XYZ file of C-alpha atoms in Angstrom:
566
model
C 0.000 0.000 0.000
C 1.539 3.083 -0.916
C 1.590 6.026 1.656
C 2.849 9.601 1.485
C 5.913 11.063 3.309
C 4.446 14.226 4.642
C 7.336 17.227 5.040
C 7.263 17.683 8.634
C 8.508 20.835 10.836
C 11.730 21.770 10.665
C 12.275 24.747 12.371
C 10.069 27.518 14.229
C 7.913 29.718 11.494
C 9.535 27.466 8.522
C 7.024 27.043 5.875
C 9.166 26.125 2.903
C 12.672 24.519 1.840
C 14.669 24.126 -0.802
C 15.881 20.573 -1.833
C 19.357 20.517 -1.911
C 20.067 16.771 -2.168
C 18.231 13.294 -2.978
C 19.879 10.410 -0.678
C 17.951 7.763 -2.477
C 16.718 6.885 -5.462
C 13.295 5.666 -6.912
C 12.613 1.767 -6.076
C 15.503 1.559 -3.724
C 15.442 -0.054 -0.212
C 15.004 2.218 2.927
C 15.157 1.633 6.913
C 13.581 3.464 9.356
C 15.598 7.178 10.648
C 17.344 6.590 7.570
C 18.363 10.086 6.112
C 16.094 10.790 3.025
C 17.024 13.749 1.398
C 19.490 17.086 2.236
C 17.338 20.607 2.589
C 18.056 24.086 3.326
C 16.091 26.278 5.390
C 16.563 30.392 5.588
C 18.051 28.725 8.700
C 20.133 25.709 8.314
C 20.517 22.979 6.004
C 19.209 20.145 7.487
C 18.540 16.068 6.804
C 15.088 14.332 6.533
C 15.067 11.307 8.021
C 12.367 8.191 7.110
C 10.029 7.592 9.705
C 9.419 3.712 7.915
C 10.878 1.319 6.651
C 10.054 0.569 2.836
C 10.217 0.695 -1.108
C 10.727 4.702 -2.394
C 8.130 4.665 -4.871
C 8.368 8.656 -6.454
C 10.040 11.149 -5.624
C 7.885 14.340 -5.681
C 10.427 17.395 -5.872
C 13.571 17.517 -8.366
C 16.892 19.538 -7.187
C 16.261 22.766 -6.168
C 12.962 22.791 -6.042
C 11.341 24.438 -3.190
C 9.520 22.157 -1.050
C 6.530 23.205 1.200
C 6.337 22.065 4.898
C 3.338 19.764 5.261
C 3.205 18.663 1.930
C 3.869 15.026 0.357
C 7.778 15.124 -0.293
C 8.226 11.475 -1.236
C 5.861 8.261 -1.835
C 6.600 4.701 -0.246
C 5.332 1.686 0.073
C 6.305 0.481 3.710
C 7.284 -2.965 4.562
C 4.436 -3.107 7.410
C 1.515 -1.640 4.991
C -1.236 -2.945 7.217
C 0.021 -1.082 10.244
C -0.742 2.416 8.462
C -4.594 1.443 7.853
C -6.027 3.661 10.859
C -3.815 6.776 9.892
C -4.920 6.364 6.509
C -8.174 6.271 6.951
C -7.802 9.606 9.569
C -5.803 10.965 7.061
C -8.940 10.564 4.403
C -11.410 11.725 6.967
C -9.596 14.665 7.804
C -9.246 15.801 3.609
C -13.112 14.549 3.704
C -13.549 17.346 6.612
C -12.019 19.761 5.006
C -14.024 20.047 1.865
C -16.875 19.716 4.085
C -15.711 22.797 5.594
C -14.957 24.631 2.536
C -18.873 23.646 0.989
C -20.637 24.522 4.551
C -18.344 28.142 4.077
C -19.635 28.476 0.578
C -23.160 27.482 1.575
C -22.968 30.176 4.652
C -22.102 32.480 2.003
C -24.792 31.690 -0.365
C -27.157 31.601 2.782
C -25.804 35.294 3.726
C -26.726 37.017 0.543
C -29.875 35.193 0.482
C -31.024 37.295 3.762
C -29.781 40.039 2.722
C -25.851 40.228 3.945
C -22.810 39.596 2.294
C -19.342 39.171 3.196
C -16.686 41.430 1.999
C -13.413 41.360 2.295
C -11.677 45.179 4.270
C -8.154 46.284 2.271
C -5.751 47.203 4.190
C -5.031 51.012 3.272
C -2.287 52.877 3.190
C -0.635 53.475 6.618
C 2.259 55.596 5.705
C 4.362 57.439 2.751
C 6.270 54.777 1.038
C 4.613 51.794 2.995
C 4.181 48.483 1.144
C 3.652 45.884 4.215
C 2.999 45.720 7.845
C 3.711 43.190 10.334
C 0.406 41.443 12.079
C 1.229 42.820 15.885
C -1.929 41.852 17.724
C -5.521 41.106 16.515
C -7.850 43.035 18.948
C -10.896 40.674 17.372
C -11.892 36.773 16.855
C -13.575 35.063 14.173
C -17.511 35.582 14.995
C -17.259 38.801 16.962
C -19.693 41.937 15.892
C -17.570 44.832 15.737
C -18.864 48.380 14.833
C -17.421 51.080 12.636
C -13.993 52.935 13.745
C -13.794 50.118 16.002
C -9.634 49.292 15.922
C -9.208 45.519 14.901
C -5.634 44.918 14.182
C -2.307 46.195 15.886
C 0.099 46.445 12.601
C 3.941 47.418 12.927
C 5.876 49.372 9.515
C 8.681 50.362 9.740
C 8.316 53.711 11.016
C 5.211 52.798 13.824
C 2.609 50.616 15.302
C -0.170 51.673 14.105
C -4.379 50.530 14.655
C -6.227 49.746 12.067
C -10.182 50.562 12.663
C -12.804 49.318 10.668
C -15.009 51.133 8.135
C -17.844 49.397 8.876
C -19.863 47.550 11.512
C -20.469 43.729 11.344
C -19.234 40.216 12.391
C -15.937 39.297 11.240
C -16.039 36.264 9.298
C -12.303 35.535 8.755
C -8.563 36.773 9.971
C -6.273 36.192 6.722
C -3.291 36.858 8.901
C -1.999 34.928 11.592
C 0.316 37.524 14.217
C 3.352 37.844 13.006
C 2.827 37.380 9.375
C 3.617 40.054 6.949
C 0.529 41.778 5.345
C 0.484 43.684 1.921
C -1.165 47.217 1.364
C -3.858 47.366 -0.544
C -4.479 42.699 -0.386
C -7.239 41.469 1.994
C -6.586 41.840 5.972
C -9.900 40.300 6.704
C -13.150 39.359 5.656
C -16.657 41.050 7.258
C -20.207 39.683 7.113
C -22.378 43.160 6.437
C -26.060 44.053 6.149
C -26.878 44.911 2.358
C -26.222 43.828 -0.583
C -22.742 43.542 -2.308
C -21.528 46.061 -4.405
C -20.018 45.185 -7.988
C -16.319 46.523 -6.244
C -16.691 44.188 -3.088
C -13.498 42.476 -2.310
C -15.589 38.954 -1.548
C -14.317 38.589 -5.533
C -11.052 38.610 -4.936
C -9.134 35.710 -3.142
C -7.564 36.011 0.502
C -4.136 34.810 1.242
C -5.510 32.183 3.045
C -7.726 30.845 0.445
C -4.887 31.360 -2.258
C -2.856 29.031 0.524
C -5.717 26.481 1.419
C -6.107 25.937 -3.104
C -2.649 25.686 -3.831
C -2.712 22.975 -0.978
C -5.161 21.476 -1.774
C -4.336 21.219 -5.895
C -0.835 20.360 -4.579
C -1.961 17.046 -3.275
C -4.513 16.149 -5.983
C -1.611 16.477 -8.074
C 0.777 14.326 -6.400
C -1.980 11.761 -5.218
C -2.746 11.711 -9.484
C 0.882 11.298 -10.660
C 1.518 8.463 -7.580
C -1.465 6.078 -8.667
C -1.551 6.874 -12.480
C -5.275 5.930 -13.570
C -6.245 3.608 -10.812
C -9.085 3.894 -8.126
C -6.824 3.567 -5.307
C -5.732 6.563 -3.545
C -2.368 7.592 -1.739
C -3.027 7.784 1.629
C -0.952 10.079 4.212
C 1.688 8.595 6.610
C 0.928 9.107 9.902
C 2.774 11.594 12.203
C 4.305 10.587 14.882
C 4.954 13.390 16.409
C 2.256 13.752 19.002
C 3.418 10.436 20.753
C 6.576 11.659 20.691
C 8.655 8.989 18.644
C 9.425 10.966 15.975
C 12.612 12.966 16.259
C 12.959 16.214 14.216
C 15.678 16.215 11.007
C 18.622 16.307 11.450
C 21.316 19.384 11.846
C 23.892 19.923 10.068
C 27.110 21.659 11.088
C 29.889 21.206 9.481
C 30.904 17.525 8.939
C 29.031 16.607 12.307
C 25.673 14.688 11.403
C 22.959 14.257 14.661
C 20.133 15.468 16.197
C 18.974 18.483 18.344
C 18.063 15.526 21.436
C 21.693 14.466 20.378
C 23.030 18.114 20.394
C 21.360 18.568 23.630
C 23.171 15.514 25.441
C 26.412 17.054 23.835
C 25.966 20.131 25.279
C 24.674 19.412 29.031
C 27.843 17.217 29.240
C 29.542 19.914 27.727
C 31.425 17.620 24.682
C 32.011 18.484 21.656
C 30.353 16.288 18.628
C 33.253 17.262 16.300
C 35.459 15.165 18.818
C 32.740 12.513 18.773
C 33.180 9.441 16.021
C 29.583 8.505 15.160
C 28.171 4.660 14.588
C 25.433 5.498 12.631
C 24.911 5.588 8.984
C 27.288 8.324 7.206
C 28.947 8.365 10.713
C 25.541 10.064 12.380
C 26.073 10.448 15.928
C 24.049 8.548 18.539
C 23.133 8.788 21.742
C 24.506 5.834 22.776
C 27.954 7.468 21.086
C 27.859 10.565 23.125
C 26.896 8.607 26.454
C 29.536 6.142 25.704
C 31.918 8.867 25.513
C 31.059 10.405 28.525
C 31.577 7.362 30.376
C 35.081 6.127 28.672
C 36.817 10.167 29.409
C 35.686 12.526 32.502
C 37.587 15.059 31.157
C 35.654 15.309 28.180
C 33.383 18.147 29.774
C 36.335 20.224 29.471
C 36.107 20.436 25.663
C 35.404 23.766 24.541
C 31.417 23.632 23.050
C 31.798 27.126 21.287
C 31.604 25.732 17.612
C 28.856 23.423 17.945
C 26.672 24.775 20.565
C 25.808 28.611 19.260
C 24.217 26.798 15.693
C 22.478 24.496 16.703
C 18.312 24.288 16.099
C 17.823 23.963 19.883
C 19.672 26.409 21.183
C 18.517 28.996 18.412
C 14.886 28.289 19.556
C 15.915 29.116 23.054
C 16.103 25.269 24.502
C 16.102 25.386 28.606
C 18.494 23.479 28.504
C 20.680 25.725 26.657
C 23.780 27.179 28.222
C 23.096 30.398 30.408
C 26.236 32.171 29.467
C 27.015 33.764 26.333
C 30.482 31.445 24.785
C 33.183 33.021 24.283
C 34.085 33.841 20.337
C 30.448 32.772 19.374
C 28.502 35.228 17.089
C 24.585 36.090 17.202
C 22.645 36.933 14.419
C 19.621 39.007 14.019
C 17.508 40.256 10.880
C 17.673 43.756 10.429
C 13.699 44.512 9.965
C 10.908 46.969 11.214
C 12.619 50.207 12.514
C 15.925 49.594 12.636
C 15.541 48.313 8.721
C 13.593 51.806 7.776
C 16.758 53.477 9.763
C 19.398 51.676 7.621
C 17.030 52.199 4.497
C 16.660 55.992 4.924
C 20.192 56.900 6.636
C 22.011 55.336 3.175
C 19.588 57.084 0.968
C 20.314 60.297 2.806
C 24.023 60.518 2.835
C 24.717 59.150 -0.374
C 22.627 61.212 -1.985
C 22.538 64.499 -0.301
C 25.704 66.825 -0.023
C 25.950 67.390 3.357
C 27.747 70.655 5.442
C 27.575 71.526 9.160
C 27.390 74.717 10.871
C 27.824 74.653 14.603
C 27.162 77.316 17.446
C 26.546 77.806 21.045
C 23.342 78.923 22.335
C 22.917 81.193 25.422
C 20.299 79.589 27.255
C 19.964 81.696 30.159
C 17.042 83.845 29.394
C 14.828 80.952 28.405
C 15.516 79.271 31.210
C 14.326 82.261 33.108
C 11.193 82.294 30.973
C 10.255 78.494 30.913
C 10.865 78.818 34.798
C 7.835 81.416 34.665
C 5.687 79.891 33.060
C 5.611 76.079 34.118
C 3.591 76.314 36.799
C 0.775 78.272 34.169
C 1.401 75.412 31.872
C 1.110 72.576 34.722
C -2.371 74.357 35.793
C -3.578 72.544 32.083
C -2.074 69.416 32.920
C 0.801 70.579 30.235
C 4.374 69.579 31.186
C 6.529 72.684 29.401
C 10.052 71.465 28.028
C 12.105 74.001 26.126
C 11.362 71.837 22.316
C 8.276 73.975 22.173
C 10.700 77.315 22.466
C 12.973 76.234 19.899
C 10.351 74.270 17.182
C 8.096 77.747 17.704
C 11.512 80.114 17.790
C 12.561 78.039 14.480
C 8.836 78.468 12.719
C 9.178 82.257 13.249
C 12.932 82.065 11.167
C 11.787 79.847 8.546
C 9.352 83.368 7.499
C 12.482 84.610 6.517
C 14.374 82.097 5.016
C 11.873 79.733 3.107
C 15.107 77.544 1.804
C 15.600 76.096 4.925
C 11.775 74.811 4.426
C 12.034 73.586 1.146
C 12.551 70.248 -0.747
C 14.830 69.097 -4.345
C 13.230 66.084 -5.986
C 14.567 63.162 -6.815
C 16.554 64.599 -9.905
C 17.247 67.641 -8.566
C 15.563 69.844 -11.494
C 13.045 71.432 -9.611
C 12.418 72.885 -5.801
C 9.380 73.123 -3.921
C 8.838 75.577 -1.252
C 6.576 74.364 1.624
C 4.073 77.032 3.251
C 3.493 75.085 6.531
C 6.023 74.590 8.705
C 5.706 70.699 9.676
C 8.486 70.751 12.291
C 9.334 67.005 12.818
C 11.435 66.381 16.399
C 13.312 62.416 17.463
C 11.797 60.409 19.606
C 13.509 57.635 21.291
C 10.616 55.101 21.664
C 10.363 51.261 22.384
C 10.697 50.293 18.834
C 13.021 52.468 17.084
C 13.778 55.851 16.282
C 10.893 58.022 15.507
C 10.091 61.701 14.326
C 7.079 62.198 14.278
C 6.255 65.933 13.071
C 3.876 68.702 14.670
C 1.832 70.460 11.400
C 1.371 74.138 10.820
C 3.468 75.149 13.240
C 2.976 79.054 11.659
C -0.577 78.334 12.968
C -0.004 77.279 16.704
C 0.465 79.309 20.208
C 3.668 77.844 22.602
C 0.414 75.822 24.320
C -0.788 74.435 21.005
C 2.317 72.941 20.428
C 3.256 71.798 24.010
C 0.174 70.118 24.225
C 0.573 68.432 20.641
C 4.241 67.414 21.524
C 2.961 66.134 24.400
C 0.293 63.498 23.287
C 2.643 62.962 20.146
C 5.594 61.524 22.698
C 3.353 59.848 24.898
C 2.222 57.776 21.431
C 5.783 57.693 19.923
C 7.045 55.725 23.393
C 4.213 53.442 23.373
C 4.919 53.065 19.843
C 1.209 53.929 18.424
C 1.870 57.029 16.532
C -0.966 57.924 14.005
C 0.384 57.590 10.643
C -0.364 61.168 9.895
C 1.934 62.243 12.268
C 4.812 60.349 10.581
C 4.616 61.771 6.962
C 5.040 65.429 6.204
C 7.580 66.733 7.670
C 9.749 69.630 6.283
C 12.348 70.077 8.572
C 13.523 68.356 11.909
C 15.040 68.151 15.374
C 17.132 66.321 17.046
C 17.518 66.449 20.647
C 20.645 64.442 21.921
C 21.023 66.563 25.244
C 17.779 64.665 26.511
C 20.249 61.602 26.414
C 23.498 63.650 27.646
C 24.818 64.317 24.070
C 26.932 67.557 23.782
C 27.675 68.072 19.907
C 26.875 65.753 16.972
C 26.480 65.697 12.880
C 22.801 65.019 12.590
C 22.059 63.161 8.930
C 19.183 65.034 7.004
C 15.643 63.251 7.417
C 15.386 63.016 3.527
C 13.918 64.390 1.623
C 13.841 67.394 4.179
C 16.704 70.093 3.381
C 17.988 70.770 6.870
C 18.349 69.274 10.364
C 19.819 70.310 13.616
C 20.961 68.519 16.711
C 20.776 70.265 20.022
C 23.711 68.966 23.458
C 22.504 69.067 26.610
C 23.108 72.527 28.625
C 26.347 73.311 30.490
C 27.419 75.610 33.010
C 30.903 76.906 31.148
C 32.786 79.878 31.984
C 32.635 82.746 29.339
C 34.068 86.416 28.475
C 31.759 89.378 28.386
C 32.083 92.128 26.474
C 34.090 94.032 28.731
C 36.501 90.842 29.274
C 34.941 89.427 32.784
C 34.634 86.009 33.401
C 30.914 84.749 33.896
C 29.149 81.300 34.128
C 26.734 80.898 31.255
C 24.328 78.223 30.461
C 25.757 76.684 26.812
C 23.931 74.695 24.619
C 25.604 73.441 21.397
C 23.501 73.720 18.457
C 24.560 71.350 15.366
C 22.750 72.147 11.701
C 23.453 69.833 8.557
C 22.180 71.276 5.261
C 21.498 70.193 1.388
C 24.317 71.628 -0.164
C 22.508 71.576 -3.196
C 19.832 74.563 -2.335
C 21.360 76.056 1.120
C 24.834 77.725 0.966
C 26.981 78.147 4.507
C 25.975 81.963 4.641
C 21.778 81.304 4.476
C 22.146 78.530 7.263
C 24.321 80.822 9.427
C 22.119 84.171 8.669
C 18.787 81.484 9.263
C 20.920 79.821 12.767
C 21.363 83.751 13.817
C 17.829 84.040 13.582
C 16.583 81.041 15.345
C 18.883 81.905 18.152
C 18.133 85.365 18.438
C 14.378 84.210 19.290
C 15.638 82.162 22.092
C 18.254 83.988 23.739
C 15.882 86.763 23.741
C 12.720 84.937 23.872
C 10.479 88.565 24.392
C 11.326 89.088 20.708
C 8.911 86.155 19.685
C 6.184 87.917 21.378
C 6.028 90.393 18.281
C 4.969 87.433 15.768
C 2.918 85.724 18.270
C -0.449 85.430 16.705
């Protein structure tokens, strides 16, 4: 009786492999834990071993195809045939079960429009300039709940925020495409909703979800290869049963190197600290056993004193965080992460910036001691609203009131540099140090707002960017920015240009130096060091000094504002 080899796990949020290798060959021979064929993972390449003994009937996948995880890899007729019947007939039930499913969805669908409801299918929007995907954070609804309209449903994470997504209308969600963690596209299917009315001609119920694209492509995969395994005749490959849930099934093996065993293997090796390279292995193509390691053990106590470094740090177990991993970081060993999310967007942006924008630095010290006498004023006013005043909404206000005079410093070149544009509200964008990243997010019309409106926009603004919810529209925008590296104990630095913004400027933290008057006496003065970068292309060194003269002239005489104040 011929069964399927179904490609089991091999390796946390694997889904597909690539076959590197065949080990045997159609018609020939094979024992149980016998290693089948070589694949690599994003991960590791890694052996598949039999799980029965038996006859290799066809092999489904040629050399370097990719192979998908739960899918028949090989068929086989197994020397004990009869001792499959139960898992074979489960394994039919559950395919049975699953069309079931699939007709009773159809028939609920049929039954919805029928009285008067449809299901439709919400597209995810855009959530951001230059956003393509999102990462599934948290679903804030189940299957079968009745949600209304604006209500947030998802938790998604770009690379510049988390952001909620609400709904645009009210009903009972009918399916999650997205598991957490997966990666959604903008503008594909996030989920499907069951809605009073009928369905428009634009619904989205006519296109196909990622899940249903997934659950087809399964399901067509295994027609297939049940078709080419028994040719014309009426009787039907059957699944091999998985042993996994009793636990005798051990996952594929690792490979590292020229060593050849398995993670329980690996994990013997490495709670008696020995190392497998050192290890001579009895198994077929010298695979290590347990018995090997144990036997080791016994025949040389000073085996634990083998250094573990070069098998330890790659292996499966330890890279899913086994308990019984070692505690301690090894010495030499090397960890490595994806870049991704914020830190991806960072790397993304920062290159773009420098390599394509000229940039040139003018630095300065700013006299802080009048607006400290001034913020001192009028905290307590500002507390009264529940309004905690920093100096940022001085110098983003002090700056809007310079840009009037020096519109370059507010403008933008495109990509080919052939024409300017010249922005009319001042979106002043400010770094914020949150939980997932760098952010700077951007406070709008500026021009517009009193030293309240802004303090009490920065505020809420932060308190988002730290919890790491900002509102996309917050995040696009901006024209020019600040960053604030005193907050952190910074004193100077060359701030990179948020492109495509022409100018940015870094501000130390403020220190008590000695300076010279004007009539050569020593006096301590509050110093802050301010640090602009510029687009060399549009700003020359005299505009950003004449525009930093400004700016400064608001703040260390912060009456003079009081002139523009609306």
């Amino acid at each position: 009786m011929t069964i399927e080899f179904i490609l089991p796990d091999i390796g946390e949020g694997i889904v597909e492999c690539e076959l590197l290798e065949w080990l045997v060959s159609e018609g020939e021979h094979i024992e149980e834990d016998q290693p089948v064929a070589e694949v690599m993972t994003d991960k590791a390449t890694v052996q598949i071993p039999a799980m029965h003994a038996g006859v290799v009937n066809k092999l489904h996948y040629a050399v370097g195809d990719i192979a998908k995880v739960h899918a028949p890899l090989f068929s086989m007729t197994p020397d004990d045939a009869d001792a499959n019947t139960d898992a074979q007939e489960d394994a039919q039930a559950e395919v049975k079960e699953n069309v079931s499913e699939t007709a009773t969805a159809n028939e609920s669908s049929s039954s919805s429009a029928s009285n008067g409801k449809h299901i439709e299918d919400f597209i995810l929007p855009d959530i951001g300039e230059g956003i393509v995907e999102c990462e599934i954070v948290k679903w804030n609804v189940a299957e079968g709940d009745e949600i209304e309209e604006d209500q947030a449903v998802v938790e998604v994470m770009t690379d510049k925020a988390v952001v909620e997504i609400p709904a645009k209308n009210a009903g009972i969600v009918h399916r999650l495409y997205y598991a957490q963690g997966d990666i959604a596209k903008v503008h594909s299917a996030l989920f499907a909703l069951e809605v009073a009315g009928e369905a428009t001609t634009t619904s989205g119920t006519n296109e196909e979800s990622p899940t249903a694209n997934n659950s087809a492509s399964s399901v067509a995969s295994q027609s297939s290869v049940t078709a080419q395994t028994n040719g014309l005749s009426q009787q039907s490959a059957q699944v091999a049963p998985s042993k996994f849930s009793d636990g005798e099934y051990e996952p594929p093996i690792a490979i590292e190197g020229k060593v050849l065993a398995s993670p329980a293997v690996r994990r013997v090796a490495r709670e008696k600290n020995i190392d497998l390279s050192s290890v001579k292995g009895s198994g077929k193509k010298g695979r290590i056993l347990k018995s090997d390691v144990l036997n080791l053990r016994h025949s040389n106590v000073d085996t634990s004193s083998q250094n573990t470094s070069s098998s330890a740090p790659s292996s499966p177990t330890a890279e899913k965080g086994d308990s019984n991993s070692a505690s301690t970081v090894l010495k030499g060993s090397v960890r490595t992460e994806k870049v991704r999310g914020i830190q991806a967007a960072m790397a993304k942006q920062m290159s773009a910036s420098v390599y394509t924008i000229p940039h040139f630095t003018v630095s300065d010290e700013l006299v802080m001691d009048n607006l400290m006498s001034l913020r001192k004023l009028l905290k307590p006013e500002f507390e009264a609203k529940n309004v905690k005043l920093s100096f940022m909404p001085f110098f983003v206000k002090a700056m809007s009131l310079a840009l009037n005079e020096f519109p370059v410093i507010n403008s933008q070149l495109n990509e080919d540099a052939t024409e300017i544009s010249y922005f009319a509200d001042h979106n002043i964008g400010f770094a914020v140090d949150s939980k997932i990243g760098l952010l700077v997010p951007n406070i709008k019309r500026v021009q517009d707002l009193s030293l309240l409106d802004i303090a009490v926009q920065m505020q809420d603004i932060i308190e988002q960017a730290r919890a790491g919810r900002v509102a996309g529209e917050h995040l696009k925008g901006g024209t020019i920015s600040i960053s604030n590296i005193g907050a952190i104990g910074g004193i100077t630095a060359t701030p990179v240009i948020n492109k495509p913004e022409a100018a940015i400027v870094a501000l130390g933290k403020t220190q008590k130096l000695p300076r010279f008057d004007d009539e050569g006496n020593v006096s301590a003065q509050n110093i802050m060091a301010v640090n602009w970068s510029g687009d060399h292309r549009i700003i020359d060194g005299a505009t950003m000094v004449r525009f930093n003269n400004l700016w400064m002239s608001y703040l260390t005489q912060p009456e003079k504002m009081l002139m523009h104040l609306k």
